[in-house]
Amino acid sequence: MPTIDEVAATVDAVDGWLSRREGEALYELARACRAGDGVIVEIGSWKGKSTIWLGNGSKAGQSVPIYAVDPHIGFPDVPETYGVIKTFDEFKRNISDAGVDDVVFPLVMTSEEAAAGFTEPVALLFVDGVHEYDYVKTDFESWFPKVRDGGMMVFHDTAGPAHTGAKRFVEQSVYRSRRFRGARFVDSATIVEKVARNRPADVAHLYWTLYLKKATELIPMAKVPRPVRVAGRRVLDQLQRLGA
Ligand SMILES: C[S@@+](CC[C@H](N)C(=O)[O-])C[C@H]1O[C@@H](n2cnc3c(N)ncnc32)[C@H](O)[C@@H]1O
């Protein structure tokens, strides 16, 4: 079984946007999944960076299957933005080279199409498809009902300086919802647990995390020296645990 550093080295060679801290968080969440409790679904695989983290995490745990949903032709819903970008061959090669193709099942279609025929309960959902508000909303509405209570949801590009539709959606519909608890953010990713109904203390913690997130977004991180950034992240991780 590769170490975290070995997984990071493999993933470093793969094109994509995921940070190492985000990758490690996905690894740990996939490792914690229990066989029989539900599967792992990834919306938006690109060339496999996040899929490789999930795959290695799953194999370090109980080898829970990962359904990797991506049309692999760029962004068919917003073609005028990027045009056609074919990524499936490189995705398959990267997954196979990383040795996780035995737990990764690609669904080469849009998230909405995949959800329409998907009947298995989901224990871990990673949302990293189109980041415009309406598309994240569609991803959410298509997949939220399939995530079991106690299941985890991760939304990429929802924290940090970028003003994505994904961030706006999550701030409105996840951090302020009665269906989640225990939110935390790792670099740009928001991680949260789905519940049947949260308690008042969970609501308070969601708001605490939301305003902590908004406060950190005011700091121009790129200008902060690296040692201060590293120490700051540690303090932030502690602050996020307060009240959880
Ligand atoms: C930000 S990239 C994903 C990055 C990837 N998770 C990584 O770690 O490198 C977004 C991906 O969403 C895919 N995509 C576009 N439209 C989609 C849709 N409707 N459903 C699912 N995926 C979609 C694109 O093909 C692209 O590969």
mmCIF file of C-alpha atoms and ligand atoms in Angstrom:
data_model
loop_
_atom_site.group_PDB
_atom_site.id
_atom_site.type_symbol
_atom_site.label_atom_id
_atom_site.label_comp_id
_atom_site.label_asym_id
_atom_site.label_seq_id
_atom_site.Cartn_x
_atom_site.Cartn_y
_atom_site.Cartn_z
ATOM 1 C CA MET A 1 0.000 0.000 0.000
ATOM 2 C CA PRO A 2 1.569 3.368 -1.007
ATOM 3 C CA THR A 3 2.276 5.913 1.707
ATOM 4 C CA ILE A 4 0.641 9.344 1.616
ATOM 5 C CA ASP A 5 3.909 10.800 0.274
ATOM 6 C CA GLU A 6 3.974 8.184 -2.497
ATOM 7 C CA VAL A 7 0.351 8.951 -3.429
ATOM 8 C CA ALA A 8 1.205 12.678 -3.432
ATOM 9 C CA ALA A 9 4.165 12.019 -5.744
ATOM 10 C CA THR A 10 1.952 10.060 -8.187
ATOM 11 C CA VAL A 11 -0.713 12.743 -8.100
ATOM 12 C CA ASP A 12 1.831 15.554 -8.603
ATOM 13 C CA ALA A 13 2.452 14.265 -12.120
ATOM 14 C CA VAL A 14 -1.263 14.517 -12.994
ATOM 15 C CA ASP A 15 -2.692 17.757 -14.362
ATOM 16 C CA GLY A 16 -5.459 19.309 -12.236
ATOM 17 C CA TRP A 17 -6.384 21.842 -9.559
ATOM 18 C CA LEU A 18 -6.628 19.878 -6.329
ATOM 19 C CA SER A 19 -4.223 20.828 -3.507
ATOM 20 C CA ARG A 20 -2.350 18.195 -1.514
ATOM 21 C CA ARG A 21 -4.317 19.055 1.643
ATOM 22 C CA GLU A 22 -7.595 18.620 -0.243
ATOM 23 C CA GLY A 23 -6.327 15.333 -1.671
ATOM 24 C CA GLU A 24 -5.365 14.057 1.766
ATOM 25 C CA ALA A 25 -8.819 14.983 3.088
ATOM 26 C CA LEU A 26 -10.451 12.970 0.261
ATOM 27 C CA TYR A 27 -8.082 10.071 0.998
ATOM 28 C CA GLU A 28 -9.090 10.021 4.682
ATOM 29 C CA LEU A 29 -12.807 10.274 3.908
ATOM 30 C CA ALA A 30 -12.572 7.402 1.383
ATOM 31 C CA ARG A 31 -10.536 5.330 3.836
ATOM 32 C CA ALA A 32 -13.255 5.790 6.475
ATOM 33 C CA CYS A 33 -16.020 4.445 4.188
ATOM 34 C CA ARG A 34 -17.364 1.042 5.226
ATOM 35 C CA ALA A 35 -18.249 -1.683 2.698
ATOM 36 C CA GLY A 36 -22.019 -2.119 2.560
ATOM 37 C CA ASP A 37 -22.749 1.402 3.863
ATOM 38 C CA GLY A 38 -22.805 3.029 0.423
ATOM 39 C CA VAL A 39 -20.461 3.866 -2.443
ATOM 40 C CA ILE A 40 -18.261 6.823 -3.333
ATOM 41 C CA VAL A 41 -19.281 9.160 -6.178
ATOM 42 C CA GLU A 42 -17.089 11.799 -7.776
ATOM 43 C CA ILE A 43 -18.664 14.436 -10.042
ATOM 44 C CA GLY A 44 -15.926 15.838 -12.289
ATOM 45 C CA SER A 45 -12.787 13.714 -12.664
ATOM 46 C CA TRP A 46 -10.805 15.596 -15.330
ATOM 47 C CA LYS A 47 -7.542 13.611 -15.608
ATOM 48 C CA GLY A 48 -7.905 11.761 -12.333
ATOM 49 C CA LYS A 49 -6.090 13.786 -9.672
ATOM 50 C CA SER A 50 -8.898 13.604 -7.096
ATOM 51 C CA THR A 51 -9.891 10.098 -8.276
ATOM 52 C CA ILE A 52 -6.396 8.805 -7.470
ATOM 53 C CA TRP A 53 -6.585 10.238 -3.938
ATOM 54 C CA LEU A 54 -10.038 8.699 -3.472
ATOM 55 C CA GLY A 55 -8.899 5.384 -4.973
ATOM 56 C CA ASN A 56 -5.887 5.085 -2.709
ATOM 57 C CA GLY A 57 -7.947 6.067 0.337
ATOM 58 C CA SER A 58 -10.575 3.495 -0.534
ATOM 59 C CA LYS A 59 -7.929 0.765 -0.951
ATOM 60 C CA ALA A 60 -6.324 1.718 2.377
ATOM 61 C CA GLY A 61 -9.779 1.142 3.894
ATOM 62 C CA GLN A 62 -12.400 -1.364 2.736
ATOM 63 C CA SER A 63 -12.066 -0.867 -1.048
ATOM 64 C CA VAL A 64 -15.446 0.817 -1.391
ATOM 65 C CA PRO A 65 -16.138 1.384 -5.138
ATOM 66 C CA ILE A 66 -15.770 4.842 -6.626
ATOM 67 C CA TYR A 67 -18.056 5.936 -9.469
ATOM 68 C CA ALA A 68 -16.194 8.659 -11.352
ATOM 69 C CA VAL A 69 -18.725 10.739 -13.307
ATOM 70 C CA ASP A 70 -17.448 12.945 -16.134
ATOM 71 C CA PRO A 71 -18.539 13.354 -19.770
ATOM 72 C CA HIS A 72 -14.826 13.753 -20.599
ATOM 73 C CA ILE A 73 -15.537 16.217 -23.396
ATOM 74 C CA GLY A 74 -14.959 19.404 -21.427
ATOM 75 C CA PHE A 75 -18.079 21.261 -20.314
ATOM 76 C CA PRO A 76 -20.970 20.188 -22.591
ATOM 77 C CA ASP A 77 -23.408 22.374 -20.630
ATOM 78 C CA VAL A 78 -21.291 25.491 -21.230
ATOM 79 C CA PRO A 79 -19.444 24.624 -24.508
ATOM 80 C CA GLU A 80 -18.917 28.266 -25.446
ATOM 81 C CA THR A 81 -16.588 28.653 -22.432
ATOM 82 C CA TYR A 82 -13.988 25.963 -23.077
ATOM 83 C CA GLY A 83 -14.842 24.073 -26.273
ATOM 84 C CA VAL A 84 -14.377 20.298 -26.538
ATOM 85 C CA ILE A 85 -11.583 18.858 -24.363
ATOM 86 C CA LYS A 86 -11.254 15.069 -24.527
ATOM 87 C CA THR A 87 -9.818 13.702 -21.286
ATOM 88 C CA PHE A 88 -10.975 10.080 -21.031
ATOM 89 C CA ASP A 89 -7.864 8.391 -22.476
ATOM 90 C CA GLU A 90 -5.531 10.315 -20.174
ATOM 91 C CA PHE A 91 -7.883 9.728 -17.219
ATOM 92 C CA LYS A 92 -7.885 5.949 -17.837
ATOM 93 C CA ARG A 93 -4.098 5.865 -18.230
ATOM 94 C CA ASN A 94 -3.522 7.855 -15.018
ATOM 95 C CA ILE A 95 -5.939 5.692 -13.016
ATOM 96 C CA SER A 96 -4.319 2.523 -14.295
ATOM 97 C CA ASP A 97 -0.739 3.804 -13.717
ATOM 98 C CA ALA A 98 -1.739 4.738 -10.159
ATOM 99 C CA GLY A 99 -3.003 1.167 -9.579
ATOM 100 C CA VAL A 100 -6.540 2.174 -8.583
ATOM 101 C CA ASP A 101 -8.439 1.038 -11.691
ATOM 102 C CA ASP A 102 -9.804 -1.962 -9.754
ATOM 103 C CA VAL A 103 -11.902 0.298 -7.492
ATOM 104 C CA VAL A 104 -12.713 3.114 -9.956
ATOM 105 C CA PHE A 105 -15.723 2.770 -12.269
ATOM 106 C CA PRO A 106 -15.937 5.608 -14.808
ATOM 107 C CA LEU A 107 -19.404 6.825 -15.815
ATOM 108 C CA VAL A 108 -18.764 8.783 -18.999
ATOM 109 C CA MET A 109 -21.791 11.081 -18.938
ATOM 110 C CA THR A 110 -23.009 14.215 -17.195
ATOM 111 C CA SER A 111 -23.803 14.230 -13.510
ATOM 112 C CA GLU A 112 -27.526 14.626 -14.202
ATOM 113 C CA GLU A 113 -27.535 11.642 -16.603
ATOM 114 C CA ALA A 114 -25.600 9.486 -14.129
ATOM 115 C CA ALA A 115 -27.885 10.388 -11.233
ATOM 116 C CA ALA A 116 -31.007 9.479 -13.251
ATOM 117 C CA GLY A 117 -29.996 5.810 -13.387
ATOM 118 C CA PHE A 118 -28.130 5.540 -10.095
ATOM 119 C CA THR A 119 -29.801 3.476 -7.396
ATOM 120 C CA GLU A 120 -27.035 2.733 -4.872
ATOM 121 C CA PRO A 121 -26.823 4.679 -1.608
ATOM 122 C CA VAL A 122 -23.886 7.080 -1.523
ATOM 123 C CA ALA A 123 -21.595 7.304 1.515
ATOM 124 C CA LEU A 124 -19.221 9.944 0.102
ATOM 125 C CA LEU A 125 -19.989 12.468 -2.646
ATOM 126 C CA PHE A 126 -17.323 14.768 -4.101
ATOM 127 C CA VAL A 127 -18.761 17.622 -6.199
ATOM 128 C CA ASP A 128 -16.209 19.107 -8.622
ATOM 129 C CA GLY A 129 -17.997 19.459 -11.981
ATOM 130 C CA VAL A 130 -19.154 22.748 -13.489
ATOM 131 C CA HIS A 131 -18.686 25.478 -10.846
ATOM 132 C CA GLU A 132 -21.425 27.840 -12.058
ATOM 133 C CA TYR A 133 -24.266 28.293 -9.525
ATOM 134 C CA ASP A 134 -27.052 26.631 -11.538
ATOM 135 C CA TYR A 135 -24.952 23.555 -12.333
ATOM 136 C CA VAL A 136 -23.851 23.041 -8.739
ATOM 137 C CA LYS A 137 -27.508 23.389 -7.751
ATOM 138 C CA THR A 138 -28.431 20.699 -10.312
ATOM 139 C CA ASP A 139 -25.616 18.430 -9.071
ATOM 140 C CA PHE A 140 -26.826 18.974 -5.516
ATOM 141 C CA GLU A 141 -30.490 18.335 -6.281
ATOM 142 C CA SER A 142 -29.655 15.239 -8.353
ATOM 143 C CA TRP A 143 -27.366 13.615 -5.787
ATOM 144 C CA PHE A 144 -28.336 14.875 -2.313
ATOM 145 C CA PRO A 145 -31.285 12.422 -2.074
ATOM 146 C CA LYS A 146 -28.911 9.522 -2.823
ATOM 147 C CA VAL A 147 -26.460 10.380 -0.034
ATOM 148 C CA ARG A 148 -27.397 8.463 3.084
ATOM 149 C CA ASP A 149 -27.793 10.189 6.446
ATOM 150 C CA GLY A 150 -24.357 10.110 8.050
ATOM 151 C CA GLY A 151 -22.787 10.281 4.563
ATOM 152 C CA MET A 152 -20.194 12.913 3.715
ATOM 153 C CA MET A 153 -20.341 15.573 0.995
ATOM 154 C CA VAL A 154 -17.359 17.552 -0.297
ATOM 155 C CA PHE A 155 -17.700 20.645 -2.490
ATOM 156 C CA HIS A 156 -14.600 21.880 -4.296
ATOM 157 C CA ASP A 157 -13.885 25.579 -4.922
ATOM 158 C CA THR A 158 -16.225 26.779 -2.197
ATOM 159 C CA ALA A 159 -13.679 28.476 0.094
ATOM 160 C CA GLY A 160 -10.854 30.888 -0.607
ATOM 161 C CA PRO A 161 -10.537 33.981 -2.767
ATOM 162 C CA ALA A 162 -12.296 32.764 -5.961
ATOM 163 C CA HIS A 163 -15.895 33.953 -6.314
ATOM 164 C CA THR A 164 -17.424 30.819 -7.772
ATOM 165 C CA GLY A 165 -21.099 30.000 -8.127
ATOM 166 C CA ALA A 166 -20.228 26.855 -6.175
ATOM 167 C CA LYS A 167 -19.186 28.970 -3.196
ATOM 168 C CA ARG A 168 -22.380 31.040 -3.319
ATOM 169 C CA PHE A 169 -24.523 27.895 -3.562
ATOM 170 C CA VAL A 170 -22.836 26.168 -0.635
ATOM 171 C CA GLU A 171 -22.994 29.274 1.570
ATOM 172 C CA GLN A 172 -26.742 29.577 0.914
ATOM 173 C CA SER A 173 -27.843 25.963 0.829
ATOM 174 C CA VAL A 174 -25.350 23.956 2.900
ATOM 175 C CA TYR A 175 -23.984 26.184 5.686
ATOM 176 C CA ARG A 176 -27.527 27.491 6.400
ATOM 177 C CA SER A 177 -29.315 24.145 6.080
ATOM 178 C CA ARG A 178 -30.904 21.935 8.761
ATOM 179 C CA ARG A 179 -29.676 18.826 6.877
ATOM 180 C CA PHE A 180 -25.948 19.120 7.658
ATOM 181 C CA ARG A 181 -23.545 19.231 10.540
ATOM 182 C CA GLY A 182 -19.826 19.392 11.301
ATOM 183 C CA ALA A 183 -18.774 21.560 8.340
ATOM 184 C CA ARG A 184 -15.095 22.261 7.876
ATOM 185 C CA PHE A 185 -13.076 23.643 5.036
ATOM 186 C CA VAL A 186 -9.695 22.503 3.755
ATOM 187 C CA ASP A 187 -8.131 24.962 1.329
ATOM 188 C CA SER A 188 -10.958 25.486 -1.192
ATOM 189 C CA ALA A 189 -13.058 22.444 -0.223
ATOM 190 C CA THR A 190 -16.054 22.389 2.131
ATOM 191 C CA ILE A 191 -16.625 19.040 3.879
ATOM 192 C CA VAL A 192 -19.883 18.308 5.665
ATOM 193 C CA GLU A 193 -21.974 15.425 7.007
ATOM 194 C CA LYS A 194 -25.562 14.924 5.899
ATOM 195 C CA VAL A 195 -28.027 14.254 8.730
ATOM 196 C CA ALA A 196 -31.789 13.687 9.003
ATOM 197 C CA ARG A 197 -32.076 16.980 10.942
ATOM 198 C CA ASN A 198 -29.375 18.895 12.748
ATOM 199 C CA ARG A 199 -29.538 20.185 16.352
ATOM 200 C CA PRO A 200 -29.351 23.860 17.399
ATOM 201 C CA ALA A 201 -25.703 23.309 18.421
ATOM 202 C CA ASP A 202 -24.977 21.997 14.895
ATOM 203 C CA VAL A 203 -26.601 25.106 13.391
ATOM 204 C CA ALA A 204 -24.411 27.317 15.589
ATOM 205 C CA HIS A 205 -21.311 25.399 14.475
ATOM 206 C CA LEU A 206 -22.258 25.683 10.776
ATOM 207 C CA TYR A 207 -22.581 29.480 11.166
ATOM 208 C CA TRP A 208 -19.323 29.649 13.140
ATOM 209 C CA THR A 209 -17.520 27.808 10.319
ATOM 210 C CA LEU A 210 -19.199 29.933 7.632
ATOM 211 C CA TYR A 211 -18.079 33.211 9.241
ATOM 212 C CA LEU A 212 -14.605 31.829 9.952
ATOM 213 C CA LYS A 213 -14.407 30.932 6.259
ATOM 214 C CA LYS A 214 -15.556 34.403 5.220
ATOM 215 C CA ALA A 215 -13.031 36.009 7.589
ATOM 216 C CA THR A 216 -10.117 33.997 6.145
ATOM 217 C CA GLU A 217 -11.218 34.933 2.631
ATOM 218 C CA LEU A 218 -10.446 38.566 3.502
ATOM 219 C CA ILE A 219 -6.755 37.722 4.051
ATOM 220 C CA PRO A 220 -4.634 37.957 0.852
ATOM 221 C CA MET A 221 -2.966 34.548 1.419
ATOM 222 C CA ALA A 222 -0.611 34.846 -1.551
ATOM 223 C CA LYS A 223 1.099 37.789 0.161
ATOM 224 C CA VAL A 224 1.504 36.033 3.544
ATOM 225 C CA PRO A 225 4.996 34.457 4.043
ATOM 226 C CA ARG A 226 4.899 30.642 3.888
ATOM 227 C CA PRO A 227 5.818 29.910 7.568
ATOM 228 C CA VAL A 228 3.066 32.273 8.751
ATOM 229 C CA ARG A 229 0.624 30.627 6.328
ATOM 230 C CA VAL A 230 1.470 27.145 7.647
ATOM 231 C CA ALA A 231 1.103 28.256 11.292
ATOM 232 C CA GLY A 232 -2.098 30.131 10.421
ATOM 233 C CA ARG A 233 -3.613 26.991 8.884
ATOM 234 C CA ARG A 234 -2.924 25.055 12.099
ATOM 235 C CA VAL A 235 -4.703 27.705 14.175
ATOM 236 C CA LEU A 236 -7.562 27.712 11.675
ATOM 237 C CA ASP A 237 -7.921 23.916 11.900
ATOM 238 C CA GLN A 238 -8.148 24.237 15.712
ATOM 239 C CA LEU A 239 -10.684 27.065 15.491
ATOM 240 C CA GLN A 240 -12.836 24.999 13.129
ATOM 241 C CA ARG A 241 -13.012 22.220 15.708
ATOM 242 C CA LEU A 242 -14.442 24.575 18.350
ATOM 243 C CA GLY A 243 -18.002 23.580 19.049
ATOM 244 C CA ALA A 244 -17.956 20.670 16.582
HETATM 245 C C1 LIG B 1 -12.598 21.109 -12.189
HETATM 246 S S1 LIG B 1 -12.597 19.749 -13.260
HETATM 247 C C2 LIG B 1 -12.455 18.384 -12.160
HETATM 248 C C3 LIG B 1 -11.101 18.280 -11.548
HETATM 249 C C4 LIG B 1 -10.790 16.965 -10.893
HETATM 250 N N1 LIG B 1 -11.679 16.662 -9.792
HETATM 251 C C5 LIG B 1 -9.334 16.958 -10.431
HETATM 252 O O1 LIG B 1 -9.073 16.679 -9.257
HETATM 253 O O2 LIG B 1 -8.468 17.245 -11.246
HETATM 254 C C6 LIG B 1 -14.263 19.695 -13.745
HETATM 255 C C7 LIG B 1 -14.651 18.476 -14.572
HETATM 256 O O3 LIG B 1 -16.078 18.476 -14.689
HETATM 257 C C8 LIG B 1 -16.381 17.825 -15.891
HETATM 258 N N2 LIG B 1 -17.770 18.145 -16.247
HETATM 259 C C9 LIG B 1 -18.235 19.100 -17.084
HETATM 260 N N3 LIG B 1 -19.561 19.071 -17.139
HETATM 261 C C10 LIG B 1 -19.960 18.067 -16.313
HETATM 262 C C11 LIG B 1 -21.215 17.544 -15.943
HETATM 263 N N4 LIG B 1 -22.358 18.068 -16.403
HETATM 264 N N5 LIG B 1 -21.251 16.507 -15.082
HETATM 265 C C12 LIG B 1 -20.088 15.991 -14.583
HETATM 266 N N6 LIG B 1 -18.877 16.455 -14.889
HETATM 267 C C13 LIG B 1 -18.810 17.483 -15.746
HETATM 268 C C14 LIG B 1 -15.341 18.339 -16.884
HETATM 269 O O4 LIG B 1 -15.185 17.428 -17.947
HETATM 270 C C15 LIG B 1 -14.099 18.434 -15.995
HETATM 271 O O5 LIG B 1 -13.296 17.306 -16.165
#
